[in-house]
Short mmCIF file of C-alpha atoms in Angstrom, two decimals:
data_model
loop_
_atom_site.label_atom_id
_atom_site.label_comp_id
_atom_site.label_asym_id
_atom_site.label_seq_id
_atom_site.Cartn_x
_atom_site.Cartn_y
_atom_site.Cartn_z
CA UNK A 1 128.53 65.87 111.74
CA UNK A 2 129.26 69.38 110.45
CA UNK A 3 132.59 70.84 111.52
CA UNK A 4 132.84 73.92 113.66
CA UNK A 5 133.66 76.26 110.79
CA UNK A 6 130.62 75.31 108.79
CA UNK A 7 128.45 75.69 111.87
CA UNK A 8 129.78 79.21 112.28
CA UNK A 9 129.17 79.93 108.60
CA UNK A 10 125.61 78.76 108.95
CA UNK A 11 125.08 80.88 112.01
CA UNK A 12 126.47 83.98 110.30
CA UNK A 13 124.33 83.30 107.22
CA UNK A 14 121.29 83.17 109.46
CA UNK A 15 122.28 86.43 111.15
CA UNK A 16 122.66 87.94 107.71
CA UNK A 17 119.12 86.94 106.80
CA UNK A 18 117.81 88.39 110.04
CA UNK A 19 119.71 91.66 110.14
CA UNK A 20 120.84 92.54 106.59
CA UNK A 21 118.03 95.06 106.04
CA UNK A 22 118.41 96.65 109.43
CA UNK A 23 122.16 97.11 108.98
CA UNK A 24 121.78 98.25 105.39
CA UNK A 25 119.31 100.86 106.50
CA UNK A 26 121.62 101.95 109.29
CA UNK A 27 124.46 102.34 106.79
CA UNK A 28 122.51 104.04 104.00
CA UNK A 29 121.36 106.85 106.29
CA UNK A 30 124.97 107.50 107.16
CA UNK A 31 126.90 107.00 103.95
CA UNK A 32 124.20 107.74 101.35
CA UNK A 33 125.70 105.58 98.60
CA UNK A 34 123.93 102.27 98.01
CA UNK A 35 127.11 100.49 96.88
CA UNK A 36 129.14 101.75 99.80
CA UNK A 37 126.33 100.74 102.15
CA UNK A 38 126.12 97.24 100.66
CA UNK A 39 129.89 96.82 100.83
CA UNK A 40 129.83 97.87 104.46
CA UNK A 41 127.16 95.34 105.29
CA UNK A 42 129.19 92.65 103.56
CA UNK A 43 132.39 93.66 105.38
CA UNK A 44 130.49 93.69 108.66
CA UNK A 45 129.50 90.05 108.21
CA UNK A 46 132.97 89.06 107.06
CA UNK A 47 134.39 90.62 110.23
CA UNK A 48 131.65 88.93 112.23
CA UNK A 49 132.59 85.60 110.70
CA UNK A 50 136.24 86.07 111.68
CA UNK A 51 135.51 87.16 115.20
CA UNK A 52 132.53 84.96 115.97
CA UNK A 53 134.54 82.89 118.43
CA UNK A 54 135.25 85.94 120.56
CA UNK A 55 131.63 87.04 120.52
CA UNK A 56 130.11 86.11 123.79
CA UNK A 57 126.39 85.92 124.03
CA UNK A 58 126.53 88.64 126.65
CA UNK A 59 125.34 91.28 124.22
CA UNK A 60 122.57 90.95 121.71
CA UNK A 61 123.64 89.81 118.25
CA UNK A 62 122.12 92.91 116.68
CA UNK A 63 124.10 95.13 119.07
CA UNK A 64 127.28 93.29 118.27
CA UNK A 65 126.76 93.58 114.51
CA UNK A 66 125.81 97.24 114.74
CA UNK A 67 128.99 97.95 116.71
CA UNK A 68 131.11 96.38 113.95
CA UNK A 69 129.26 98.40 111.33
CA UNK A 70 129.64 101.62 113.32
CA UNK A 71 133.41 101.23 113.31
CA UNK A 72 133.38 100.82 109.57
CA UNK A 73 131.26 103.93 109.19
CA UNK A 74 133.62 105.97 111.38
CA UNK A 75 136.58 104.84 109.25
CA UNK A 76 134.66 105.86 106.17
CA UNK A 77 133.91 109.30 107.67
CA UNK A 78 137.55 109.85 108.50
CA UNK A 79 138.57 109.14 104.94
CA UNK A 80 135.87 111.46 103.62
CA UNK A 81 136.72 114.26 106.02
CA UNK A 82 140.36 114.09 104.96
CA UNK A 83 139.27 114.64 101.37
CA UNK A 84 137.78 118.00 102.27
CA UNK A 85 139.92 121.03 102.30
CA UNK A 86 138.66 122.79 105.30
CA UNK A 87 139.05 126.25 103.91
CA UNK A 88 136.24 125.38 101.55
CA UNK A 89 133.75 124.74 104.32
CA UNK A 90 132.72 128.38 104.45
CA UNK A 91 131.94 128.31 100.78
CA UNK A 92 130.18 124.96 100.99
CA UNK A 93 128.15 126.00 103.97
CA UNK A 94 127.15 129.56 103.20
CA UNK A 95 123.43 130.09 103.57
CA UNK A 96 123.50 132.83 100.93
CA UNK A 97 121.18 130.98 98.61
CA UNK A 98 118.45 131.00 101.26
CA UNK A 99 118.71 134.60 102.50
CA UNK A 100 119.29 137.91 100.75
CA UNK A 101 122.02 140.32 101.80
CA UNK A 102 119.75 141.78 104.46
CA UNK A 103 119.32 138.32 106.00
CA UNK A 104 115.67 137.88 104.96
CA UNK A 105 114.32 134.75 103.24
CA UNK A 106 114.41 134.85 99.48
CA UNK A 107 110.83 134.69 98.29
CA UNK A 108 111.16 131.22 96.74
CA UNK A 109 112.93 129.85 99.79
CA UNK A 110 110.33 130.82 102.36
CA UNK A 111 108.89 127.88 104.29
CA UNK A 112 105.27 127.11 103.54
CA UNK A 113 102.82 125.40 105.78
CA UNK A 114 102.98 121.60 105.76
CA UNK A 115 99.78 119.70 105.50
CA UNK A 116 101.12 116.80 107.48
CA UNK A 117 99.11 114.69 109.84
CA UNK A 118 101.69 113.11 112.13
CA UNK A 119 99.08 110.71 113.47
CA UNK A 120 98.45 108.98 110.17
CA UNK A 121 100.80 106.05 109.90
CA UNK A 122 100.73 105.93 106.11
CA UNK A 123 101.86 109.54 105.98
CA UNK A 124 104.50 108.78 108.57
CA UNK A 125 105.88 105.95 106.48
CA UNK A 126 106.20 108.15 103.43
CA UNK A 127 107.70 110.90 105.49
CA UNK A 128 110.46 108.57 106.67
CA UNK A 129 111.19 107.44 103.15
CA UNK A 130 111.49 110.98 101.85
CA UNK A 131 113.54 111.98 104.85
CA UNK A 132 116.03 109.24 104.13
CA UNK A 133 116.13 110.23 100.48
CA UNK A 134 116.74 113.87 101.42
CA UNK A 135 119.52 112.87 103.81
CA UNK A 136 121.34 111.15 100.98
CA UNK A 137 121.17 114.33 98.93
CA UNK A 138 122.98 116.42 101.51
CA UNK A 139 126.58 117.23 100.90
CA UNK A 140 128.80 114.69 102.66
CA UNK A 141 130.08 116.91 105.43
CA UNK A 142 126.61 118.26 106.21
CA UNK A 143 125.15 114.79 106.34
CA UNK A 144 127.87 113.42 108.58
CA UNK A 145 127.45 116.28 111.05
CA UNK A 146 123.66 115.99 111.00
CA UNK A 147 123.60 112.22 111.41
CA UNK A 148 126.16 112.22 114.21
CA UNK A 149 124.12 114.76 116.09
CA UNK A 150 120.59 113.57 115.45
CA UNK A 151 120.93 109.83 114.97
CA UNK A 152 124.01 108.91 116.95
CA UNK A 153 123.61 111.48 119.68
CA UNK A 154 127.27 112.49 119.60
CA UNK A 155 128.08 115.71 121.45
CA UNK A 156 129.16 118.87 119.67
CA UNK A 157 132.81 118.81 120.81
CA UNK A 158 133.20 115.26 119.62
CA UNK A 159 131.68 116.05 116.21
CA UNK A 160 133.97 119.08 115.79
CA UNK A 161 136.94 116.90 116.60
CA UNK A 162 135.88 114.14 114.24
CA UNK A 163 135.20 116.58 111.39
CA UNK A 164 138.20 118.72 112.27
CA UNK A 165 136.19 121.94 112.27
CA UNK A 166 135.89 124.86 114.67
CA UNK A 167 132.76 125.39 116.73
CA UNK A 168 131.71 128.35 114.62
CA UNK A 169 132.13 126.30 111.47
CA UNK A 170 130.05 123.59 113.08
CA UNK A 171 127.10 125.96 113.53
CA UNK A 172 127.38 127.10 109.94
CA UNK A 173 127.40 123.49 108.76
CA UNK A 174 124.45 122.50 110.92
CA UNK A 175 122.47 125.59 109.91
CA UNK A 176 122.93 124.82 106.26
CA UNK A 177 122.14 121.12 106.72
CA UNK A 178 118.85 122.04 108.37
CA UNK A 179 117.93 124.61 105.74
CA UNK A 180 118.60 122.15 102.94
CA UNK A 181 116.86 119.25 104.57
CA UNK A 182 113.76 121.28 105.32
CA UNK A 183 113.66 122.58 101.77
CA UNK A 184 114.10 119.08 100.35
CA UNK A 185 111.29 117.72 102.55
CA UNK A 186 108.98 120.50 101.49
CA UNK A 187 109.70 120.07 97.81
CA UNK A 188 109.23 116.32 97.90
CA UNK A 189 106.60 115.89 100.52
CA UNK A 190 103.95 118.56 100.74
CA UNK A 191 103.64 118.97 97.02
CA UNK A 192 103.05 115.35 96.15
CA UNK B 1 124.91 138.43 114.28
CA UNK B 2 123.50 141.89 114.91
CA UNK B 3 123.82 143.31 118.38
CA UNK B 4 120.33 144.76 118.85
CA UNK B 5 117.05 143.17 119.81
CA UNK B 6 115.91 142.83 116.21
CA UNK B 7 117.58 140.01 114.35
CA UNK B 8 117.36 138.81 110.75
CA UNK B 9 115.72 135.60 109.52
CA UNK B 10 119.17 134.21 108.83
CA UNK B 11 120.18 134.81 112.45
CA UNK B 12 116.87 133.59 113.82
CA UNK B 13 117.08 130.26 111.98
CA UNK B 14 120.66 129.88 113.18
CA UNK B 15 119.46 130.37 116.75
CA UNK B 16 116.68 127.82 116.20
CA UNK B 17 119.31 125.29 115.18
CA UNK B 18 121.54 126.21 118.12
CA UNK B 19 118.60 125.86 120.48
CA UNK B 20 118.39 122.12 119.62
CA UNK B 21 121.89 121.68 120.95
CA UNK B 22 122.21 123.89 123.96
CA UNK B 23 120.37 126.27 126.20
CA UNK B 24 120.50 129.73 124.69
CA UNK B 25 121.49 132.65 126.85
CA UNK B 26 118.72 134.93 128.05
CA UNK B 27 119.45 137.62 125.49
CA UNK B 28 119.37 135.24 122.53
CA UNK B 29 116.21 133.61 123.84
CA UNK B 30 114.53 136.97 124.02
CA UNK B 31 115.65 138.03 120.57
CA UNK B 32 114.54 134.73 119.08
CA UNK B 33 111.14 134.85 120.75
CA UNK B 34 110.66 138.38 119.56
CA UNK B 35 111.54 137.46 115.99
CA UNK B 36 109.40 134.31 115.94
CA UNK B 37 106.40 136.23 117.24
CA UNK B 38 106.63 138.48 114.20
CA UNK B 39 107.86 136.19 111.43
CA UNK B 40 105.67 133.35 110.28
CA UNK B 41 108.33 131.92 107.97
CA UNK B 42 110.82 131.46 110.77
CA UNK B 43 108.06 130.07 112.98
CA UNK B 44 107.32 127.50 110.30
CA UNK B 45 111.02 126.78 110.07
CA UNK B 46 111.16 126.15 113.80
CA UNK B 47 108.13 123.86 113.76
CA UNK B 48 109.25 121.85 110.74
CA UNK B 49 112.78 121.62 112.01
CA UNK B 50 111.41 119.96 115.11
CA UNK B 51 109.39 117.46 113.07
CA UNK B 52 112.50 116.58 111.05
CA UNK B 53 114.62 116.10 114.18
CA UNK B 54 112.06 113.87 115.83
CA UNK B 55 111.70 111.69 112.79
CA UNK B 56 115.43 111.49 112.17
CA UNK B 57 115.95 110.11 115.66
CA UNK B 58 113.64 107.20 114.78
CA UNK B 59 114.97 106.49 111.33
CA UNK B 60 117.02 103.43 112.35
CA UNK B 61 114.07 101.88 114.08
CA UNK B 62 111.75 102.36 111.11
CA UNK B 63 114.25 101.15 108.48
CA UNK B 64 112.52 102.36 105.33
CA UNK B 65 115.26 101.13 102.99
CA UNK B 66 115.85 97.57 101.83
CA UNK B 67 118.73 95.83 100.20
CA UNK B 68 117.91 94.31 96.82
CA UNK B 69 117.43 90.56 96.61
CA UNK B 70 120.36 90.28 94.18
CA UNK B 71 122.75 92.04 96.51
CA UNK B 72 121.62 89.89 99.39
CA UNK B 73 122.20 86.71 97.47
CA UNK B 74 125.60 87.87 96.34
CA UNK B 75 126.72 88.62 99.88
CA UNK B 76 125.22 85.40 101.20
CA UNK B 77 127.15 83.52 98.57
CA UNK B 78 130.36 85.24 99.69
CA UNK B 79 129.68 84.36 103.29
CA UNK B 80 129.02 80.72 102.56
CA UNK B 81 132.27 80.23 100.63
#
């Protein structure tokens, strides 16, 4: 009869098979580096293995695993945020390359109409793929702010605190993130 | 941001982004509406921004990315040690 430890190992291995892609996807949208994302998934399961005894079947397994991963992502963010000198945020986040000194769109930055049928599922699928790709191309601080707001539904005060930025800096960051993301989508999607 | 009723594209797009987060005050709402009614680029920005936000919110559910088979096997091997 298999001992308890090997039963747990088997269980965790099965959970890995079931949820590895989901968790990887969750991580890659938030950290943008495939190696970091893979490491995080691995660490998540190692933590899960250690704490499996304390996991009570009260919550869903996927919820439990996602919660472990989320903590790892937050730790990662904190390390990244520390690396940024905050006086450089203004420079990083200026929208000067989108608008001229009068505040009008530069000609080559102007949005063009998207020929995008949101009802077609094949187009949807591609849209999601490109969106994820474009997210990974954002500068770290922009991506973190954007993801916290739009994927994790964190409120503005909390994001400012986590990123250690002022509210006015936050708007500058979010503005730039949106401008870049839209531009990236347009370049990679509508012109295929 | 300028004080008057007429705002620049830079300001208008900033207000569009702000509008996703919070209710704008009456004055900003009016200025934004005014600008959007005259500027098709900012109108497109607003529309596309909305599409991006809606899709981003569903990105976890859709999971377009996959881990490679090699990486999976490596991790599985670690877990089974």
